[in-house]
PDB file of C-alpha atoms and ligand atoms in Angstrom:
ATOM      1  CA  MET A   1     198.421 101.924-308.904  1.00 97.00           C
ATOM      2  CA  ILE A   2     200.589 104.106-306.636  1.00 98.00           C
ATOM      3  CA  HIS A   3     200.980 107.475-308.324  1.00 98.00           C
ATOM      4  CA  VAL A   4     201.394 111.222-308.127  1.00 98.00           C
ATOM      5  CA  PHE A   5     199.041 113.560-309.983  1.00 98.00           C
ATOM      6  CA  LYS A   6     199.630 117.241-310.615  1.00 98.00           C
ATOM      7  CA  ALA A   7     197.000 119.269-312.426  1.00 98.00           C
ATOM      8  CA  ALA A   8     197.951 121.345-315.472  1.00 98.00           C
ATOM      9  CA  LYS A   9     198.827 124.984-314.828  1.00 98.00           C
ATOM     10  CA  GLN A  10     197.152 126.043-318.077  1.00 96.00           C
ATOM     11  CA  ALA A  11     194.026 124.898-319.897  1.00 94.00           C
ATOM     12  CA  ASN A  12     194.425 122.665-322.976  1.00 94.00           C
ATOM     13  CA  LYS A  13     197.765 121.249-321.876  1.00 98.00           C
ATOM     14  CA  PRO A  14     198.471 117.518-322.221  1.00 98.00           C
ATOM     15  CA  THR A  15     199.102 115.120-319.341  1.00 98.00           C
ATOM     16  CA  PHE A  16     202.530 113.509-319.064  1.00 98.00           C
ATOM     17  CA  LEU A  17     202.407 109.869-318.045  1.00 98.00           C
ATOM     18  CA  LEU A  18     205.758 109.334-316.307  1.00 98.00           C
ATOM     19  CA  LEU A  19     207.096 105.768-316.177  1.00 98.00           C
ATOM     20  CA  HIS A  20     210.298 105.094-314.254  1.00 98.00           C
ATOM     21  CA  GLY A  21     213.059 102.538-314.860  1.00 98.00           C
ATOM     22  CA  THR A  22     213.647  99.321-312.864  1.00 98.00           C
ATOM     23  CA  GLY A  23     214.108 100.111-309.168  1.00 98.00           C
ATOM     24  CA  GLY A  24     212.648 103.585-309.536  1.00 98.00           C
ATOM     25  CA  THR A  25     209.560 105.240-308.116  1.00 98.00           C
ATOM     26  CA  GLU A  26     206.885 107.679-309.173  1.00 98.00           C
ATOM     27  CA  LYS A  27     209.151 110.522-307.976  1.00 98.00           C
ATOM     28  CA  ASP A  28     212.078 109.830-310.341  1.00 97.00           C
ATOM     29  CA  LEU A  29     210.933 111.463-313.553  1.00 98.00           C
ATOM     30  CA  LEU A  30     209.118 114.484-312.086  1.00 98.00           C
ATOM     31  CA  PRO A  31     212.022 116.791-313.059  1.00 98.00           C
ATOM     32  CA  LEU A  32     211.687 115.640-316.697  1.00 98.00           C
ATOM     33  CA  ALA A  33     208.080 116.825-316.895  1.00 98.00           C
ATOM     34  CA  ASN A  34     209.233 120.164-315.572  1.00 97.00           C
ATOM     35  CA  MET A  35     211.958 120.417-318.211  1.00 98.00           C
ATOM     36  CA  ILE A  36     209.676 119.417-321.091  1.00 98.00           C
ATOM     37  CA  ASP A  37     206.606 121.512-320.204  1.00 98.00           C
ATOM     38  CA  PRO A  38     206.173 122.862-316.658  1.00 98.00           C
ATOM     39  CA  ASP A  39     202.551 123.798-317.393  1.00 98.00           C
ATOM     40  CA  ALA A  40     201.398 120.306-318.413  1.00 98.00           C
ATOM     41  CA  ALA A  41     199.572 117.940-316.050  1.00 98.00           C
ATOM     42  CA  VAL A  42     201.553 115.021-314.630  1.00 98.00           C
ATOM     43  CA  LEU A  43     200.472 111.488-313.819  1.00 98.00           C
ATOM     44  CA  SER A  44     203.506 109.652-312.528  1.00 98.00           C
ATOM     45  CA  VAL A  45     202.989 105.969-311.777  1.00 98.00           C
ATOM     46  CA  ARG A  46     204.903 103.338-309.826  1.00 98.00           C
ATOM     47  CA  GLY A  47     205.214  99.910-311.426  1.00 98.00           C
ATOM     48  CA  ASN A  48     203.060  97.245-309.773  1.00 97.00           C
ATOM     49  CA  VAL A  49     205.660  94.468-310.013  1.00 98.00           C
ATOM     50  CA  SER A  50     208.441  93.997-307.459  1.00 98.00           C
ATOM     51  CA  GLU A  51     211.704  92.335-308.488  1.00 97.00           C
ATOM     52  CA  HIS A  52     213.520  91.701-305.216  1.00 97.00           C
ATOM     53  CA  GLY A  53     212.024  94.926-303.900  1.00 97.00           C
ATOM     54  CA  MET A  54     212.680  96.921-307.087  1.00 98.00           C
ATOM     55  CA  PRO A  55     209.536  98.325-308.686  1.00 98.00           C
ATOM     56  CA  ARG A  56     208.986  97.441-312.365  1.00 98.00           C
ATOM     57  CA  PHE A  57     206.084  97.664-314.785  1.00 98.00           C
ATOM     58  CA  PHE A  58     206.107  93.964-315.750  1.00 98.00           C
ATOM     59  CA  LYS A  59     207.999  90.784-314.890  1.00 98.00           C
ATOM     60  CA  ARG A  60     211.057  89.549-316.735  1.00 98.00           C
ATOM     61  CA  LEU A  61     212.541  86.075-316.948  1.00 97.00           C
ATOM     62  CA  ALA A  62     216.109  87.370-317.250  1.00 95.00           C
ATOM     63  CA  GLU A  63     217.852  90.607-318.179  1.00 91.00           C
ATOM     64  CA  GLY A  64     216.251  91.663-321.475  1.00 91.00           C
ATOM     65  CA  VAL A  65     213.931  88.622-321.600  1.00 96.00           C
ATOM     66  CA  PHE A  66     210.369  89.667-320.899  1.00 98.00           C
ATOM     67  CA  ASP A  67     207.595  87.591-319.340  1.00 98.00           C
ATOM     68  CA  GLU A  68     205.172  88.097-322.238  1.00 98.00           C
ATOM     69  CA  GLU A  69     202.072  86.979-320.408  1.00 98.00           C
ATOM     70  CA  ASP A  70     202.741  89.413-317.594  1.00 98.00           C
ATOM     71  CA  LEU A  71     203.669  92.179-320.036  1.00 98.00           C
ATOM     72  CA  ILE A  72     200.302  91.795-321.784  1.00 98.00           C
ATOM     73  CA  PHE A  73     198.408  91.735-318.476  1.00 98.00           C
ATOM     74  CA  ARG A  74     200.273  94.753-317.046  1.00 98.00           C
ATOM     75  CA  THR A  75     199.843  96.742-320.254  1.00 98.00           C
ATOM     76  CA  GLY A  76     196.068  96.268-319.998  1.00 98.00           C
ATOM     77  CA  GLU A  77     196.164  97.120-316.301  1.00 98.00           C
ATOM     78  CA  LEU A  78     198.014 100.388-316.999  1.00 98.00           C
ATOM     79  CA  ARG A  79     195.611 101.283-319.773  1.00 98.00           C
ATOM     80  CA  ASP A  80     192.619 100.731-317.459  1.00 98.00           C
ATOM     81  CA  PHE A  81     194.347 102.847-314.821  1.00 98.00           C
ATOM     82  CA  LEU A  82     194.682 105.704-317.336  1.00 98.00           C
ATOM     83  CA  ASP A  83     190.939 105.576-318.007  1.00 98.00           C
ATOM     84  CA  GLU A  84     190.191 105.655-314.270  1.00 98.00           C
ATOM     85  CA  ALA A  85     192.691 108.429-313.528  1.00 98.00           C
ATOM     86  CA  ALA A  86     191.329 110.628-316.338  1.00 98.00           C
ATOM     87  CA  GLU A  87     187.863 110.313-314.855  1.00 98.00           C
ATOM     88  CA  LYS A  88     188.988 110.827-311.260  1.00 98.00           C
ATOM     89  CA  TYR A  89     191.190 113.873-311.928  1.00 98.00           C
ATOM     90  CA  GLY A  90     189.225 115.301-314.829  1.00 98.00           C
ATOM     91  CA  PHE A  91     191.969 115.482-317.464  1.00 98.00           C
ATOM     92  CA  ASP A  92     191.444 114.726-321.152  1.00 98.00           C
ATOM     93  CA  ARG A  93     192.026 110.982-321.695  1.00 98.00           C
ATOM     94  CA  ASP A  94     192.944 111.630-325.322  1.00 98.00           C
ATOM     95  CA  GLN A  95     195.807 113.998-324.457  1.00 98.00           C
ATOM     96  CA  ILE A  96     198.221 111.684-322.642  1.00 98.00           C
ATOM     97  CA  ILE A  97     201.887 111.748-323.649  1.00 98.00           C
ATOM     98  CA  ALA A  98     204.025 108.992-322.120  1.00 98.00           C
ATOM     99  CA  VAL A  99     207.543 109.793-320.934  1.00 98.00           C
ATOM    100  CA  GLY A 100     209.316 106.561-320.016  1.00 98.00           C
ATOM    101  CA  TYR A 101     212.824 105.472-319.196  1.00 98.00           C
ATOM    102  CA  SER A 102     214.108 101.922-319.729  1.00 98.00           C
ATOM    103  CA  ASN A 103     211.520  99.542-318.220  1.00 98.00           C
ATOM    104  CA  GLY A 104     209.041 102.447-318.212  1.00 98.00           C
ATOM    105  CA  ALA A 105     209.774 103.148-321.884  1.00 98.00           C
ATOM    106  CA  ASN A 106     209.178  99.468-322.603  1.00 98.00           C
ATOM    107  CA  ILE A 107     205.693  99.453-321.134  1.00 98.00           C
ATOM    108  CA  ALA A 108     204.913 102.721-322.943  1.00 98.00           C
ATOM    109  CA  ALA A 109     206.008 101.041-326.198  1.00 98.00           C
ATOM    110  CA  SER A 110     203.822  98.075-325.247  1.00 98.00           C
ATOM    111  CA  LEU A 111     200.803 100.413-324.877  1.00 98.00           C
ATOM    112  CA  LEU A 112     201.474 101.589-328.448  1.00 98.00           C
ATOM    113  CA  TYR A 113     201.897  98.010-329.690  1.00 98.00           C
ATOM    114  CA  HIS A 114     198.607  96.829-328.185  1.00 98.00           C
ATOM    115  CA  PHE A 115     196.214  99.794-328.291  1.00 98.00           C
ATOM    116  CA  SER A 116     195.469 102.385-330.963  1.00 97.00           C
ATOM    117  CA  ASP A 117     193.958 104.924-328.614  1.00 87.00           C
ATOM    118  CA  SER A 118     196.182 104.669-325.554  1.00 94.00           C
ATOM    119  CA  LEU A 119     198.584 107.579-326.104  1.00 98.00           C
ATOM    120  CA  LYS A 120     198.645 110.902-327.946  1.00 98.00           C
ATOM    121  CA  GLY A 121     202.427 110.676-328.188  1.00 98.00           C
ATOM    122  CA  ALA A 122     205.416 109.103-326.466  1.00 98.00           C
ATOM    123  CA  ILE A 123     208.952 109.949-325.432  1.00 98.00           C
ATOM    124  CA  LEU A 124     210.850 106.691-324.996  1.00 98.00           C
ATOM    125  CA  HIS A 125     214.260 106.960-323.336  1.00 98.00           C
ATOM    126  CA  HIS A 126     216.336 103.803-323.934  1.00 98.00           C
ATOM    127  CA  PRO A 127     213.514 101.453-324.952  1.00 98.00           C
ATOM    128  CA  MET A 128     213.613  97.905-326.310  1.00 98.00           C
ATOM    129  CA  VAL A 129     211.265  96.018-328.643  1.00 98.00           C
ATOM    130  CA  PRO A 130     208.481  94.917-326.256  1.00 98.00           C
ATOM    131  CA  ARG A 131     207.090  92.115-328.441  1.00 97.00           C
ATOM    132  CA  ARG A 132     207.747  90.483-331.795  1.00 95.00           C
ATOM    133  CA  HIS A 133     205.667  88.411-334.242  1.00 94.00           C
ATOM    134  CA  ILE A 134     202.412  90.208-333.540  1.00 96.00           C
ATOM    135  CA  GLU A 135     200.362  92.615-335.568  1.00 96.00           C
ATOM    136  CA  LEU A 136     200.691  96.021-333.981  1.00 98.00           C
ATOM    137  CA  ALA A 137     197.703  98.238-333.190  1.00 98.00           C
ATOM    138  CA  LYS A 138     197.299 100.962-335.830  1.00 98.00           C
ATOM    139  CA  GLN A 139     198.762 104.330-334.897  1.00 97.00           C
ATOM    140  CA  GLN A 140     197.458 107.211-336.961  1.00 93.00           C
ATOM    141  CA  GLY A 141     200.474 109.476-337.044  1.00 97.00           C
ATOM    142  CA  THR A 142     201.219 109.166-333.302  1.00 98.00           C
ATOM    143  CA  PRO A 143     204.469 111.105-332.744  1.00 98.00           C
ATOM    144  CA  VAL A 144     207.104 109.034-330.918  1.00 98.00           C
ATOM    145  CA  PHE A 145     210.538 110.269-329.873  1.00 98.00           C
ATOM    146  CA  ILE A 146     213.096 107.558-329.118  1.00 98.00           C
ATOM    147  CA  THR A 147     216.403 108.331-327.442  1.00 98.00           C
ATOM    148  CA  ALA A 148     219.088 105.664-327.491  1.00 97.00           C
ATOM    149  CA  GLY A 149     222.731 105.211-326.559  1.00 96.00           C
ATOM    150  CA  ASP A 150     225.301 104.089-329.104  1.00 94.00           C
ATOM    151  CA  ASN A 151     226.870 101.881-326.451  1.00 94.00           C
ATOM    152  CA  ASP A 152     223.868 100.884-324.406  1.00 95.00           C
ATOM    153  CA  PRO A 153     224.461  97.312-323.161  1.00 94.00           C
ATOM    154  CA  ILE A 154     220.862  96.911-321.934  1.00 94.00           C
ATOM    155  CA  CYS A 155     218.888  98.466-324.791  1.00 93.00           C
ATOM    156  CA  PRO A 156     221.063  97.804-327.856  1.00 92.00           C
ATOM    157  CA  ARG A 157     221.268 100.077-330.875  1.00 94.00           C
ATOM    158  CA  SER A 158     219.679  97.441-333.116  1.00 95.00           C
ATOM    159  CA  GLU A 159     216.558  97.320-330.918  1.00 96.00           C
ATOM    160  CA  ALA A 160     216.013 101.061-331.091  1.00 97.00           C
ATOM    161  CA  ILE A 161     216.188 100.838-334.894  1.00 98.00           C
ATOM    162  CA  GLU A 162     213.851  97.833-335.006  1.00 98.00           C
ATOM    163  CA  LEU A 163     211.388  99.546-332.656  1.00 98.00           C
ATOM    164  CA  GLU A 164     211.374 102.669-334.822  1.00 98.00           C
ATOM    165  CA  GLN A 165     210.687 100.595-337.947  1.00 98.00           C
ATOM    166  CA  MET A 166     207.879  98.581-336.322  1.00 98.00           C
ATOM    167  CA  LEU A 167     206.185 101.752-335.066  1.00 98.00           C
ATOM    168  CA  ARG A 168     206.543 103.387-338.482  1.00 98.00           C
ATOM    169  CA  ASP A 169     204.988 100.334-340.151  1.00 98.00           C
ATOM    170  CA  ALA A 170     202.062 100.630-337.707  1.00 98.00           C
ATOM    171  CA  GLY A 171     201.442 104.222-338.827  1.00 98.00           C
ATOM    172  CA  ALA A 172     203.222 106.142-336.064  1.00 98.00           C
ATOM    173  CA  GLU A 173     205.699 108.963-336.747  1.00 98.00           C
ATOM    174  CA  PRO A 174     208.784 107.947-334.818  1.00 98.00           C
ATOM    175  CA  SER A 175     212.259 109.483-334.792  1.00 98.00           C
ATOM    176  CA  ILE A 176     215.462 108.528-332.976  1.00 98.00           C
ATOM    177  CA  HIS A 177     217.900 110.772-331.154  1.00 98.00           C
ATOM    178  CA  TRP A 178     221.288 109.157-330.616  1.00 97.00           C
ATOM    179  CA  GLU A 179     223.598 109.753-327.667  1.00 95.00           C
ATOM    180  CA  SER A 180     227.181 108.570-327.601  1.00 93.00           C
ATOM    181  CA  ASN A 181     226.516 106.996-324.236  1.00 89.00           C
ATOM    182  CA  GLY A 182     225.366 103.853-322.498  1.00 95.00           C
ATOM    183  CA  HIS A 183     222.094 103.261-320.674  1.00 95.00           C
ATOM    184  CA  SER A 184     222.085 106.369-318.504  1.00 95.00           C
ATOM    185  CA  LEU A 185     219.487 109.069-318.998  1.00 97.00           C
ATOM    186  CA  THR A 186     221.312 112.288-319.855  1.00 96.00           C
ATOM    187  CA  HIS A 187     220.428 115.956-319.646  1.00 97.00           C
ATOM    188  CA  THR A 188     221.045 116.386-323.390  1.00 97.00           C
ATOM    189  CA  GLU A 189     218.554 113.724-324.389  1.00 98.00           C
ATOM    190  CA  VAL A 190     215.877 115.245-322.159  1.00 98.00           C
ATOM    191  CA  GLN A 191     216.603 118.619-323.762  1.00 98.00           C
ATOM    192  CA  ALA A 192     216.255 117.002-327.194  1.00 98.00           C
ATOM    193  CA  ALA A 193     212.927 115.526-326.061  1.00 98.00           C
ATOM    194  CA  ALA A 194     211.777 118.969-324.908  1.00 98.00           C
ATOM    195  CA  GLU A 195     212.641 120.445-328.319  1.00 98.00           C
ATOM    196  CA  TRP A 196     210.809 117.615-330.101  1.00 98.00           C
ATOM    197  CA  TYR A 197     207.767 118.178-327.847  1.00 98.00           C
ATOM    198  CA  ARG A 198     207.665 121.909-328.679  1.00 98.00           C
ATOM    199  CA  LYS A 199     207.580 121.073-332.390  1.00 97.00           C
ATOM    200  CA  HIS A 200     204.822 118.468-332.099  1.00 97.00           C
ATOM    201  CA  PHE A 201     202.453 119.715-329.378  1.00 96.00           C
TER     202      PHE A 201
HETATM  203  C1  MLT B   1     213.504  95.757-319.003  1.00 78.90           C
HETATM  204  O1  MLT B   1     213.556  94.747-318.326  1.00 78.90           O
HETATM  205  O2  MLT B   1     212.484  96.406-319.185  1.00 78.90           O
HETATM  206  C2  MLT B   1     214.766  96.210-319.634  1.00 78.90           C
HETATM  207  O3  MLT B   1     215.740  95.232-319.527  1.00 78.90           O
HETATM  208  C3  MLT B   1     215.249  97.490-319.079  1.00 78.90           C
HETATM  209  C4  MLT B   1     215.497  97.375-317.610  1.00 78.90           C
HETATM  210  O4  MLT B   1     216.579  96.958-317.204  1.00 78.90           O
HETATM  211  O5  MLT B   1     214.625  97.711-316.861  1.00 78.90           O
END
């Protein structure tokens, strides 16, 4: 997968897995990593799917309607890529914290839904419920920080609440930060994520 890797500036720091929104690139979220922990390693990935030239992490059938088969395939592909990248760059595979926005948050949530050992933690900005009617992989206390907009037309309030509940039922420790905003990624929610990170890692 196309990506950027930056080594940690200090030993024992986690690696941020940065996952952009639809139409983004691996460069988009680099400033977030810097705001959350400038000393952590960064693995920022570009989605392998192109929707009319816009990079995404998995196909969709319509706005908000996911192509489940592709989602499952791409989730496995990303997980394999994490294994390979950890070996290639020599970072600790068990210390990966996803930071995703929108479509990127959705594939990060999908990693948590499908694999117990994929992520150490996750910051999900404006996510949706990636899948329903499946048994989720067990998460033993995985900390997850969800940020959501009260008036988000793409990732509705109800989905953030449902996602939080499903992750909690799977054993994760999720919490939601609300913004009185729509779908845009704001400075205040990234600051809230940084505060949450300092408490948990
Ligand atoms: C998705 O397709 O993942 C969501 O609708 C968010 C987005 O627009 O990318």
